[in-house]
Structures are given as structure tokens and as C-alpha cells.
Amino acid sequence: KEIIKKKAMPLTEPKSPDLKTNRLVHKYIKDSNPEAEITKQKAKGKISGRASMNQHPTITVPTEFNLHTEKRGAAHKEDEIARLQAQREEEKKRLIPVAAPMPKFKPVKQREEVIKVTEPEPFNLMGEELSRKAKIALQKKLQREEEEKRQKAKFVAGEIKWDDDFFLFASRKPLTKPEPFMLATQVRERESNAVRNEYAKAREEAEERKKAEEAALKARQEAEDREWRIQCVHKAHPIKKSKPLIIRPSTKPLTQPKAPSLKTASRVKE
């Protein structure tokens, strides 16, 4: 197969853009001679022979103008200033204290008749009356019950009935001898006291044992501290005798300084 070679294309050469137009743009220069400028343009061939002074562009003269919105805004601003000024004047007038006029009251007619003062009279409610009666009845009932209790508690000896066969003789039964006894509360108290005493004794023994251990530990620490202080005492050692130092000149050659070589591989070697 034949290899088709591409045609070599020339390189693109950049050119400046052509910004010229068919119509001549007239430039107005202050304090210049328009007729001389036109003659100069004719000589260059840029203006035809028909060009004259009449074809020279006129200068635009700016004139003042007023927008309707500006007039309306100015009028609105003046009205707002006048309104605020009037409002301030009104506020100043309101701050001035002005005494109010005395109101006119209607004449009061005095009454000819004298009204008596109302005098309160005692009255009894039905509920209060019933409550009072109930309290009295309850009090009487309590007094009656108290009297019955007092009568029952009073000792009254019964009347002895003497029979014909009644006679006195010495009893053969042995006399009752009281024996000491203890209540259950007293027994519980004795047991609880014994338990508390045991606990107190054990606690005291534990405290004494703890104190003895602390004293032994303190004594052991003090002994260790004394030994440690004795060991920490610095003891000077004798100075070792060494050979006398003799200073001799060095036999090594002196260092010869050289300029640094800053050349690289890309540079040409001399």
C-alpha cells in the first residue's frame, strides 16, 4: 500500500485587523481649522471634491432640562418638611401646661327628713341552736359515764352474814412467798446489753491493734529513713594519680582553603 503524504500547509501569519470603514469619521478638534483639515483629507484622497464646509458635522450643544419626576419629588419633599414642622409646633404646644377650667357642679339639695341609723339586732340561726343543744347533750352523757366509772371503781365491802355454825379457826395452808421474776423486756434488754458490750469490746480491741500496727509501721519507716540518710552522706574518694600532661605541637598539615566549585554538567568545562 502506498502511503499518501499530506500536503504541507504554510504557517498562519498574523495580521493586524482592518478597522477602516467606507464612511469618513469626522473628528472635531478644539481651536482647529476645519477648512485646512478638509484640504488635507482631499490631498490624501479620503474625501471627494464635493466635500465642503457644509458637510462638516455640527457641535451638539447640551441644554438644561427638568424631569417631571424631579419637580414632583421636590414638591413632595417641601410638603413633607412643612408637615414635620407643623407636627413639631403642635407637640411644643402640647408640652405647655394649661390649667383645665373648673367644672360646673349642680347644687346639692339638703334633705329635710333625718334618716335613722340602722341598729343591728341579734338573731339565732337554726343550725347554731341545734349545735348548742347537741353539745349540751354530749357533755351530760360524758359526765354520766364518768360518774358510772367512778362508782364501779369504788370498793364497797359486802355485809357479813353470820350463821349459827360459823366459827373462826387457823388456816393450815402455807403462806404464799413471792419469788423474784423478770419481765421479757428486761430479758431482752440484758441480752442486747451483752451483745452491745461484746461489739464495743471487739471494736476497742481492733482500734488498739490498729494503733499498734501504725506505731510499728511508723517506727520501721523512721528506722529506714535513718539508714537512708546515713547512706546518702557523701564520702570523698582519693584523687587518682595520673601521668603528667605534656603539650606538644601537632604534626598534621594545615588545611588549605579552596574556592567552591559551582559548575554544573550543562556548563562548558574549561
mmCIF file of C-alpha atoms in Angstrom:
data_model
loop_
_atom_site.group_PDB
_atom_site.id
_atom_site.type_symbol
_atom_site.label_atom_id
_atom_site.label_comp_id
_atom_site.label_asym_id
_atom_site.label_seq_id
_atom_site.Cartn_x
_atom_site.Cartn_y
_atom_site.Cartn_z
ATOM 1 C CA LYS A 1 0.000 0.000 0.000
ATOM 2 C CA GLU A 2 1.195 3.428 -0.902
ATOM 3 C CA ILE A 3 1.460 5.936 1.874
ATOM 4 C CA ILE A 4 -0.350 9.146 0.960
ATOM 5 C CA LYS A 5 1.580 12.106 2.185
ATOM 6 C CA LYS A 6 -0.337 15.093 3.384
ATOM 7 C CA LYS A 7 0.268 18.387 1.695
ATOM 8 C CA ALA A 8 2.328 20.692 3.870
ATOM 9 C CA MET A 9 0.258 23.719 4.928
ATOM 10 C CA PRO A 10 2.036 27.058 5.341
ATOM 11 C CA LEU A 11 2.100 28.622 8.768
ATOM 12 C CA THR A 12 -0.510 31.263 9.534
ATOM 13 C CA GLU A 13 0.895 34.741 9.624
ATOM 14 C CA PRO A 14 -0.909 37.098 11.998
ATOM 15 C CA LYS A 15 -2.113 40.390 10.532
ATOM 16 C CA SER A 16 -3.470 43.476 12.172
ATOM 17 C CA PRO A 17 -7.262 43.886 11.735
ATOM 18 C CA ASP A 18 -8.519 46.348 9.123
ATOM 19 C CA LEU A 19 -10.824 48.626 11.059
ATOM 20 C CA LYS A 20 -11.321 51.131 8.233
ATOM 21 C CA THR A 21 -14.857 51.988 7.049
ATOM 22 C CA ASN A 22 -16.183 53.446 3.823
ATOM 23 C CA ARG A 23 -17.609 56.433 5.632
ATOM 24 C CA LEU A 24 -15.223 59.037 6.919
ATOM 25 C CA VAL A 25 -15.496 59.722 10.607
ATOM 26 C CA HIS A 26 -15.007 63.430 11.086
ATOM 27 C CA LYS A 27 -13.184 64.410 14.232
ATOM 28 C CA TYR A 28 -13.751 67.744 15.837
ATOM 29 C CA ILE A 29 -10.655 69.255 17.386
ATOM 30 C CA LYS A 30 -10.981 72.352 19.524
ATOM 31 C CA ASP A 31 -9.335 75.504 18.143
ATOM 32 C CA SER A 32 -8.617 73.773 14.762
ATOM 33 C CA ASN A 33 -9.175 74.934 11.194
ATOM 34 C CA PRO A 34 -11.930 72.802 9.599
ATOM 35 C CA GLU A 35 -11.135 74.055 6.041
ATOM 36 C CA ALA A 36 -7.447 73.122 6.372
ATOM 37 C CA GLU A 37 -8.441 69.681 7.729
ATOM 38 C CA ILE A 38 -10.734 69.069 4.712
ATOM 39 C CA THR A 39 -7.999 70.171 2.262
ATOM 40 C CA LYS A 40 -5.623 67.760 3.995
ATOM 41 C CA GLN A 41 -8.095 64.900 3.686
ATOM 42 C CA LYS A 42 -8.619 65.720 -0.045
ATOM 43 C CA ALA A 43 -4.916 65.598 -0.691
ATOM 44 C CA LYS A 44 -4.806 62.112 0.853
ATOM 45 C CA GLY A 45 -7.739 61.013 -1.301
ATOM 46 C CA LYS A 46 -10.047 60.265 1.587
ATOM 47 C CA ILE A 47 -12.619 62.967 0.695
ATOM 48 C CA SER A 48 -14.078 63.674 -2.738
ATOM 49 C CA GLY A 49 -14.039 67.111 -4.286
ATOM 50 C CA ARG A 50 -17.664 67.682 -3.338
ATOM 51 C CA ALA A 51 -16.768 67.867 0.334
ATOM 52 C CA SER A 52 -17.137 71.355 1.656
ATOM 53 C CA MET A 53 -17.681 73.210 4.861
ATOM 54 C CA ASN A 54 -21.394 72.458 4.760
ATOM 55 C CA GLN A 55 -20.629 68.748 5.186
ATOM 56 C CA HIS A 56 -18.708 69.323 8.452
ATOM 57 C CA PRO A 57 -20.660 67.931 11.459
ATOM 58 C CA THR A 58 -22.154 70.463 13.834
ATOM 59 C CA ILE A 59 -21.324 70.541 17.517
ATOM 60 C CA THR A 60 -24.048 69.302 19.876
ATOM 61 C CA VAL A 61 -24.759 71.955 22.499
ATOM 62 C CA PRO A 62 -26.227 70.485 25.717
ATOM 63 C CA THR A 63 -29.312 72.306 27.089
ATOM 64 C CA GLU A 64 -30.767 72.077 30.558
ATOM 65 C CA PHE A 65 -33.943 70.065 31.014
ATOM 66 C CA ASN A 66 -36.140 69.204 34.010
ATOM 67 C CA LEU A 67 -37.885 65.899 34.516
ATOM 68 C CA HIS A 68 -41.457 65.771 35.767
ATOM 69 C CA THR A 69 -40.471 63.315 38.487
ATOM 70 C CA GLU A 70 -37.862 65.758 39.817
ATOM 71 C CA LYS A 71 -40.467 68.508 40.143
ATOM 72 C CA ARG A 72 -42.896 66.138 41.796
ATOM 73 C CA GLY A 73 -40.163 64.867 44.164
ATOM 74 C CA ALA A 74 -39.152 68.431 45.119
ATOM 75 C CA ALA A 75 -42.796 69.355 45.816
ATOM 76 C CA HIS A 76 -43.286 66.187 47.869
ATOM 77 C CA LYS A 77 -40.124 66.952 49.863
ATOM 78 C CA GLU A 78 -41.321 70.512 50.606
ATOM 79 C CA ASP A 79 -44.728 69.191 51.736
ATOM 80 C CA GLU A 80 -43.040 66.621 54.000
ATOM 81 C CA ILE A 81 -40.802 69.303 55.565
ATOM 82 C CA ALA A 82 -43.819 71.572 56.150
ATOM 83 C CA ARG A 83 -45.801 68.680 57.699
ATOM 84 C CA LEU A 84 -42.945 67.759 60.062
ATOM 85 C CA GLN A 85 -42.518 71.420 61.058
ATOM 86 C CA ALA A 86 -46.228 71.703 61.822
ATOM 87 C CA GLN A 87 -46.100 68.455 63.818
ATOM 88 C CA ARG A 88 -43.173 69.769 65.908
ATOM 89 C CA GLU A 89 -45.041 73.040 66.587
ATOM 90 C CA GLU A 90 -48.113 71.053 67.666
ATOM 91 C CA GLU A 91 -46.000 68.893 70.023
ATOM 92 C CA LYS A 92 -44.404 72.024 71.545
ATOM 93 C CA LYS A 93 -47.883 73.490 72.182
ATOM 94 C CA ARG A 94 -48.987 70.259 73.840
ATOM 95 C CA LEU A 95 -45.973 70.329 76.189
ATOM 96 C CA ILE A 96 -47.032 73.729 77.585
ATOM 97 C CA PRO A 97 -49.057 73.068 80.797
ATOM 98 C CA VAL A 98 -52.555 74.560 80.636
ATOM 99 C CA ALA A 99 -54.861 74.513 83.651
ATOM 100 C CA ALA A 100 -58.230 72.900 82.998
ATOM 101 C CA PRO A 101 -61.309 75.011 83.759
ATOM 102 C CA MET A 102 -63.285 74.368 86.936
ATOM 103 C CA PRO A 103 -66.192 72.016 86.195
ATOM 104 C CA LYS A 104 -69.676 73.262 86.964
ATOM 105 C CA PHE A 105 -71.409 71.136 89.608
ATOM 106 C CA LYS A 106 -75.127 71.061 90.187
ATOM 107 C CA PRO A 107 -76.221 72.454 93.541
ATOM 108 C CA VAL A 108 -76.952 69.734 96.114
ATOM 109 C CA LYS A 109 -80.322 69.959 97.837
ATOM 110 C CA GLN A 110 -80.331 69.174 101.512
ATOM 111 C CA ARG A 111 -82.850 66.640 102.760
ATOM 112 C CA GLU A 112 -85.366 67.865 105.254
ATOM 113 C CA GLU A 113 -86.069 64.458 106.854
ATOM 114 C CA VAL A 114 -83.447 62.764 109.038
ATOM 115 C CA ILE A 115 -82.788 59.096 108.273
ATOM 116 C CA LYS A 116 -82.164 56.970 111.359
ATOM 117 C CA VAL A 117 -79.043 54.837 111.584
ATOM 118 C CA THR A 118 -79.688 51.122 111.202
ATOM 119 C CA GLU A 119 -79.202 49.327 114.508
ATOM 120 C CA PRO A 120 -78.220 45.639 114.258
ATOM 121 C CA GLU A 121 -80.373 43.169 116.225
ATOM 122 C CA PRO A 122 -79.156 39.779 117.440
ATOM 123 C CA PHE A 123 -80.594 36.730 115.720
ATOM 124 C CA ASN A 124 -80.175 32.995 116.114
ATOM 125 C CA LEU A 125 -79.835 30.543 113.260
ATOM 126 C CA MET A 126 -81.499 27.153 113.401
ATOM 127 C CA GLY A 127 -78.162 25.368 112.801
ATOM 128 C CA GLU A 128 -76.499 27.190 115.712
ATOM 129 C CA GLU A 129 -79.339 26.286 118.057
ATOM 130 C CA LEU A 130 -79.159 22.589 117.112
ATOM 131 C CA SER A 131 -75.374 22.591 117.542
ATOM 132 C CA ARG A 132 -75.665 24.126 121.008
ATOM 133 C CA LYS A 133 -78.219 21.515 122.111
ATOM 134 C CA ALA A 134 -76.054 18.668 120.727
ATOM 135 C CA LYS A 135 -73.001 19.946 122.668
ATOM 136 C CA ILE A 136 -75.010 20.131 125.907
ATOM 137 C CA ALA A 137 -76.357 16.574 125.439
ATOM 138 C CA LEU A 138 -72.864 15.223 124.720
ATOM 139 C CA GLN A 139 -71.440 16.926 127.804
ATOM 140 C CA LYS A 140 -74.184 15.416 130.026
ATOM 141 C CA LYS A 141 -73.566 11.963 128.564
ATOM 142 C CA LEU A 142 -69.818 12.174 129.251
ATOM 143 C CA GLN A 143 -70.442 13.313 132.828
ATOM 144 C CA ARG A 144 -72.860 10.411 133.398
ATOM 145 C CA GLU A 145 -70.363 7.858 132.039
ATOM 146 C CA GLU A 146 -67.601 9.310 134.212
ATOM 147 C CA GLU A 147 -69.783 9.032 137.286
ATOM 148 C CA GLU A 148 -70.621 5.386 136.494
ATOM 149 C CA LYS A 149 -66.913 4.545 136.116
ATOM 150 C CA ARG A 150 -66.139 6.223 139.441
ATOM 151 C CA GLN A 151 -68.914 4.259 141.216
ATOM 152 C CA LYS A 152 -67.719 0.965 139.736
ATOM 153 C CA ALA A 153 -64.119 1.627 140.746
ATOM 154 C CA LYS A 154 -65.114 2.411 144.358
ATOM 155 C CA PHE A 155 -64.575 -0.553 146.758
ATOM 156 C CA VAL A 156 -67.612 -1.378 148.892
ATOM 157 C CA ALA A 157 -67.406 -4.155 151.460
ATOM 158 C CA GLY A 158 -70.290 -6.539 151.482
ATOM 159 C CA GLU A 159 -72.302 -7.293 154.622
ATOM 160 C CA ILE A 160 -71.138 -10.366 156.588
ATOM 161 C CA LYS A 161 -73.887 -12.867 157.228
ATOM 162 C CA TRP A 162 -73.327 -14.668 160.491
ATOM 163 C CA ASP A 163 -74.696 -18.189 160.711
ATOM 164 C CA ASP A 164 -75.118 -20.307 163.834
ATOM 165 C CA ASP A 165 -72.398 -22.805 162.708
ATOM 166 C CA PHE A 166 -69.889 -20.108 161.834
ATOM 167 C CA PHE A 167 -66.618 -20.116 163.783
ATOM 168 C CA LEU A 168 -63.018 -18.995 163.122
ATOM 169 C CA PHE A 169 -60.016 -21.332 163.026
ATOM 170 C CA ALA A 170 -56.377 -21.062 161.874
ATOM 171 C CA SER A 171 -55.727 -21.958 158.247
ATOM 172 C CA ARG A 172 -53.465 -24.908 157.556
ATOM 173 C CA LYS A 173 -52.419 -23.709 154.054
ATOM 174 C CA PRO A 174 -48.842 -22.446 153.698
ATOM 175 C CA LEU A 175 -48.323 -18.763 153.187
ATOM 176 C CA THR A 176 -47.541 -17.535 149.651
ATOM 177 C CA LYS A 177 -43.947 -16.476 149.342
ATOM 178 C CA PRO A 178 -43.205 -14.088 146.421
ATOM 179 C CA GLU A 179 -40.276 -15.123 144.241
ATOM 180 C CA PRO A 180 -38.159 -12.754 142.149
ATOM 181 C CA PHE A 181 -39.088 -12.671 138.493
ATOM 182 C CA MET A 182 -38.021 -10.851 135.338
ATOM 183 C CA LEU A 183 -40.146 -9.434 132.564
ATOM 184 C CA ALA A 184 -39.495 -10.344 128.921
ATOM 185 C CA THR A 185 -38.472 -6.732 128.217
ATOM 186 C CA GLN A 186 -35.862 -6.938 130.955
ATOM 187 C CA VAL A 187 -34.514 -10.212 129.500
ATOM 188 C CA ARG A 188 -34.277 -8.670 126.003
ATOM 189 C CA GLU A 189 -32.577 -5.607 127.475
ATOM 190 C CA ARG A 190 -29.978 -7.782 129.252
ATOM 191 C CA GLU A 191 -29.276 -9.743 126.053
ATOM 192 C CA SER A 192 -28.998 -6.596 123.926
ATOM 193 C CA ASN A 193 -26.647 -5.032 126.506
ATOM 194 C CA ALA A 194 -24.441 -8.134 126.393
ATOM 195 C CA VAL A 195 -24.312 -8.008 122.561
ATOM 196 C CA ARG A 196 -23.503 -4.278 122.587
ATOM 197 C CA ASN A 197 -20.750 -4.846 125.164
ATOM 198 C CA GLU A 198 -19.232 -7.591 123.000
ATOM 199 C CA TYR A 199 -19.303 -5.335 119.922
ATOM 200 C CA ALA A 200 -17.768 -2.467 121.905
ATOM 201 C CA LYS A 201 -15.041 -4.725 123.277
ATOM 202 C CA ALA A 202 -14.248 -6.087 119.793
ATOM 203 C CA ARG A 203 -14.147 -2.536 118.390
ATOM 204 C CA GLU A 204 -11.782 -1.382 121.136
ATOM 205 C CA GLU A 205 -9.511 -4.366 120.525
ATOM 206 C CA ALA A 206 -9.488 -3.624 116.764
ATOM 207 C CA GLU A 207 -8.638 0.043 117.425
ATOM 208 C CA GLU A 208 -5.826 -0.907 119.787
ATOM 209 C CA ARG A 209 -4.472 -3.421 117.254
ATOM 210 C CA LYS A 210 -4.654 -0.777 114.511
ATOM 211 C CA LYS A 211 -2.846 1.755 116.678
ATOM 212 C CA ALA A 212 -0.127 -0.798 117.483
ATOM 213 C CA GLU A 213 0.316 -1.587 113.758
ATOM 214 C CA GLU A 214 0.513 2.135 112.922
ATOM 215 C CA ALA A 215 3.104 2.687 115.673
ATOM 216 C CA ALA A 216 5.188 -0.277 114.413
ATOM 217 C CA LEU A 217 4.945 0.975 110.826
ATOM 218 C CA LYS A 218 5.968 4.484 111.894
ATOM 219 C CA ALA A 219 8.946 3.103 113.857
ATOM 220 C CA ARG A 220 10.005 0.968 110.864
ATOM 221 C CA GLN A 221 9.754 3.958 108.489
ATOM 222 C CA GLU A 222 11.806 6.114 110.865
ATOM 223 C CA ALA A 223 14.497 3.400 111.047
ATOM 224 C CA GLU A 224 14.529 3.117 107.239
ATOM 225 C CA ASP A 225 14.787 6.914 106.949
ATOM 226 C CA ARG A 226 17.756 6.972 109.331
ATOM 227 C CA GLU A 227 19.532 4.256 107.339
ATOM 228 C CA TRP A 228 18.790 6.053 104.065
ATOM 229 C CA ARG A 229 20.181 9.340 105.428
ATOM 230 C CA ILE A 230 23.341 7.544 106.577
ATOM 231 C CA GLN A 231 23.749 6.045 103.094
ATOM 232 C CA CYS A 232 23.190 9.406 101.417
ATOM 233 C CA VAL A 233 26.145 11.031 103.176
ATOM 234 C CA HIS A 234 28.777 11.878 100.539
ATOM 235 C CA LYS A 235 32.146 10.259 101.061
ATOM 236 C CA ALA A 236 35.069 11.747 99.163
ATOM 237 C CA HIS A 237 37.290 9.346 97.222
ATOM 238 C CA PRO A 238 41.071 9.836 96.976
ATOM 239 C CA ILE A 239 42.356 11.591 93.857
ATOM 240 C CA LYS A 240 43.885 9.188 91.390
ATOM 241 C CA LYS A 241 47.445 9.886 90.340
ATOM 242 C CA SER A 242 47.796 10.132 86.556
ATOM 243 C CA LYS A 243 50.670 10.846 84.199
ATOM 244 C CA PRO A 244 51.636 14.490 83.818
ATOM 245 C CA LEU A 245 50.155 16.266 80.762
ATOM 246 C CA ILE A 246 52.759 17.418 78.222
ATOM 247 C CA ILE A 247 51.547 19.764 75.439
ATOM 248 C CA ARG A 248 53.324 19.139 72.108
ATOM 249 C CA PRO A 249 52.867 20.764 68.688
ATOM 250 C CA SER A 250 50.727 18.839 66.168
ATOM 251 C CA THR A 251 52.415 17.063 63.288
ATOM 252 C CA LYS A 252 49.328 17.191 60.979
ATOM 253 C CA PRO A 253 49.481 19.553 57.964
ATOM 254 C CA LEU A 254 47.338 22.697 57.948
ATOM 255 C CA THR A 255 44.082 22.763 55.925
ATOM 256 C CA GLN A 256 44.460 24.614 52.612
ATOM 257 C CA PRO A 257 41.216 26.516 51.730
ATOM 258 C CA LYS A 258 39.923 26.207 48.131
ATOM 259 C CA ALA A 259 37.228 28.093 46.247
ATOM 260 C CA PRO A 260 33.968 26.149 45.901
ATOM 261 C CA SER A 261 33.209 24.562 42.505
ATOM 262 C CA LEU A 262 29.722 25.760 41.462
ATOM 263 C CA LYS A 263 29.870 24.306 37.928
ATOM 264 C CA THR A 264 27.115 22.008 36.618
ATOM 265 C CA ALA A 265 27.005 19.384 33.895
ATOM 266 C CA SER A 266 25.195 21.767 31.481
ATOM 267 C CA ARG A 267 28.041 24.274 31.586
ATOM 268 C CA VAL A 268 31.028 24.074 29.294
ATOM 269 C CA LYS A 269 34.020 22.667 31.109
ATOM 270 C CA GLU A 270 37.204 24.647 30.748
#
